[in-house]
Amino acid sequence: MLKELLGDELYSQVTEKLGDKKIMVDDGNFIPKSRFDQVNQAKKDLEVQLKDRDTQLADLSKNNKDNESLLNQIKDLQALNKQTTTDYESKINQMKFDHALEGALNNAKCKNSKALRALLDIDNVKLNEGKLEGLEEQLNKLKESDSYLFDLETTPANTGGLGNFGRSGAEVNMFDFNFQSLK
């Protein structure tokens, strides 16, 4: 897919520059493979922990049906397990939301996502099937009221300072400057 977007020549330059580093594409947004691996590994670890708990609880309930206090303890552990599962799911959903929001802010060309997040009403932004609902309207309002937070692709006028152009608009070549005259 990346090869189709960049063309053969540019794609070969990019892959040569990346070397053995890999990137993954998720609905048009680039995410580092290391970040994907980190989140994926955390998810796998949590799933293994949950399976181990369920197995332990099932074994305890089979082997100790006569002991009423043990059965009560198992019920308490099952309730705790259910709460822990809910907590993990909410953390995973929050990570998905944060990642989608950060990607959307980068696509909107914000200069400072932390400052922009402070101005957003996050409670009115919902992640639904990978799409953030309620964000675009807020971003459009902020682009009008606080445009300094966004890179709006405006070219600066000639300021007349040092650089490629002098005050008269003539091109100045810094390499032609005679530093010997400063002595």
XYZ file of C-alpha atoms in Angstrom:
183
model
C 0.000 0.000 0.000
C 2.846 2.380 0.849
C 4.546 1.535 -2.426
C 1.400 2.566 -4.315
C 1.272 5.891 -2.459
C 4.948 6.811 -2.916
C 5.828 5.267 -6.263
C 8.698 2.889 -6.946
C 11.590 5.337 -6.739
C 10.542 7.110 -3.531
C 9.465 3.832 -1.937
C 12.888 2.303 -2.538
C 14.544 5.397 -1.017
C 12.309 5.202 2.072
C 12.869 1.471 2.608
C 16.614 1.946 2.129
C 16.637 4.739 4.723
C 14.514 2.757 7.222
C 16.741 -0.311 7.030
C 15.326 -3.019 9.274
C 12.894 -0.646 11.014
C 9.270 -1.288 10.200
C 6.204 0.943 10.261
C 2.580 -0.075 10.136
C -0.287 1.780 8.485
C -3.677 1.979 10.214
C -6.427 3.644 8.175
C -3.960 6.043 6.591
C -2.156 7.020 9.810
C 1.399 5.833 10.362
C 2.141 4.291 13.737
C 5.540 3.038 14.806
C 5.786 -0.735 14.919
C 7.339 -0.513 18.384
C 4.206 1.265 19.709
C 1.958 -1.339 18.103
C 4.067 -4.163 19.554
C 3.966 -2.559 23.003
C 0.168 -2.283 23.077
C -0.280 -5.709 21.511
C 2.046 -7.347 24.075
C 0.217 -5.669 26.970
C -3.065 -7.024 25.636
C -1.656 -10.542 25.291
C -0.228 -10.441 28.834
C -3.588 -9.402 30.252
C -5.395 -12.171 28.391
C -2.947 -14.768 29.764
C -3.421 -13.468 33.314
C -7.198 -13.659 32.999
C -7.091 -17.228 31.676
C -4.802 -18.285 34.529
C -7.171 -16.810 37.127
C -10.194 -18.480 35.581
C -8.401 -21.848 35.559
C -7.350 -21.490 39.197
C -10.866 -20.575 40.270
C -12.383 -23.497 38.384
C -9.908 -25.945 39.977
C -10.587 -24.615 43.465
C -14.346 -24.911 43.078
C -14.116 -28.512 41.779
C -11.809 -29.767 44.526
C -13.442 -28.080 47.546
C -17.214 -28.250 47.262
C -17.636 -29.122 50.937
C -15.964 -26.102 52.364
C -18.462 -23.245 52.536
C -15.947 -20.541 53.448
C -13.805 -21.557 50.499
C -16.809 -21.291 48.173
C -17.498 -17.802 49.512
C -13.867 -16.921 48.916
C -14.151 -18.221 45.348
C -17.251 -16.087 44.761
C -15.364 -13.054 46.060
C -12.440 -13.857 43.754
C -14.778 -14.258 40.803
C -16.345 -10.854 41.536
C -12.875 -9.324 41.823
C -11.863 -11.033 38.576
C -14.903 -9.587 36.801
C -14.062 -6.101 38.132
C -10.418 -6.466 37.053
C -11.521 -7.514 33.571
C -13.745 -4.446 33.339
C -10.867 -2.227 34.493
C -8.521 -3.683 31.872
C -11.097 -3.271 29.129
C -11.652 0.358 30.096
C -7.885 0.981 30.070
C -7.596 -0.585 26.616
C -10.525 1.509 25.350
C -8.916 4.647 26.821
C -5.637 3.803 25.051
C -7.508 3.373 21.755
C -9.295 6.706 22.271
C -6.069 8.542 23.156
C -4.284 7.109 20.117
C -7.144 8.039 17.774
C -7.362 11.548 19.264
C -3.609 12.113 18.948
C -3.747 10.957 15.320
C -6.673 13.254 14.572
C -4.910 16.225 16.157
C -1.784 15.518 14.113
C -3.902 15.295 10.945
C -5.442 18.661 11.840
C -1.862 20.034 11.910
C -1.978 21.202 15.495
C 1.231 22.677 16.839
C 0.743 21.718 20.499
C -1.600 18.808 21.137
C -1.419 19.200 24.925
C -2.622 22.805 24.747
C -5.281 21.910 22.193
C -6.587 19.021 24.324
C -7.083 21.450 27.206
C -9.425 23.522 25.023
C -11.438 20.532 23.779
C -14.573 19.256 25.471
C -13.398 15.625 25.575
C -16.696 14.449 27.130
C -18.452 15.274 23.847
C -15.948 13.327 21.731
C -16.734 9.633 21.300
C -14.798 6.870 19.562
C -17.187 4.889 17.387
C -15.795 2.154 15.106
C -12.407 3.857 14.883
C -13.874 7.311 14.103
C -13.967 10.221 16.531
C -17.409 11.797 16.616
C -17.823 15.386 17.774
C -14.170 16.339 17.303
C -14.238 17.923 13.853
C -16.792 20.580 14.845
C -14.716 21.553 17.869
C -11.516 21.702 15.807
C -13.167 23.931 13.185
C -14.295 26.364 15.895
C -10.825 26.383 17.429
C -9.201 26.979 14.031
C -11.271 30.157 13.798
C -10.857 31.356 17.393
C -7.332 30.089 18.196
C -5.651 29.694 14.825
C -2.193 30.055 16.376
C -2.518 26.446 17.604
C -2.572 25.128 14.037
C -0.124 25.102 11.145
C -2.413 26.667 8.536
C 0.052 26.602 5.607
C 0.492 30.339 5.229
C 3.721 31.599 3.743
C 5.331 34.464 5.637
C 5.874 37.759 3.850
C 9.366 39.069 3.155
C 10.574 40.369 6.499
C 13.666 41.935 5.019
C 15.985 40.183 7.467
C 18.989 38.059 6.742
C 18.246 35.087 4.622
C 17.761 34.557 0.946
C 16.181 37.972 0.340
C 17.337 41.427 1.293
C 15.175 44.428 2.037
C 14.826 45.367 -1.609
C 13.756 41.862 -2.574
C 17.061 41.138 -4.333
C 18.568 37.771 -3.647
C 21.476 37.796 -1.200
C 24.056 35.059 -1.349
C 25.625 34.538 2.071
C 28.629 32.796 0.533
C 29.583 35.939 -1.388
C 29.819 37.941 1.825
C 33.366 39.116 2.468
C 34.211 38.312 6.089
C 37.653 39.923 5.666
C 36.049 43.364 5.636
C 34.877 42.844 9.210
C 38.421 42.896 10.623
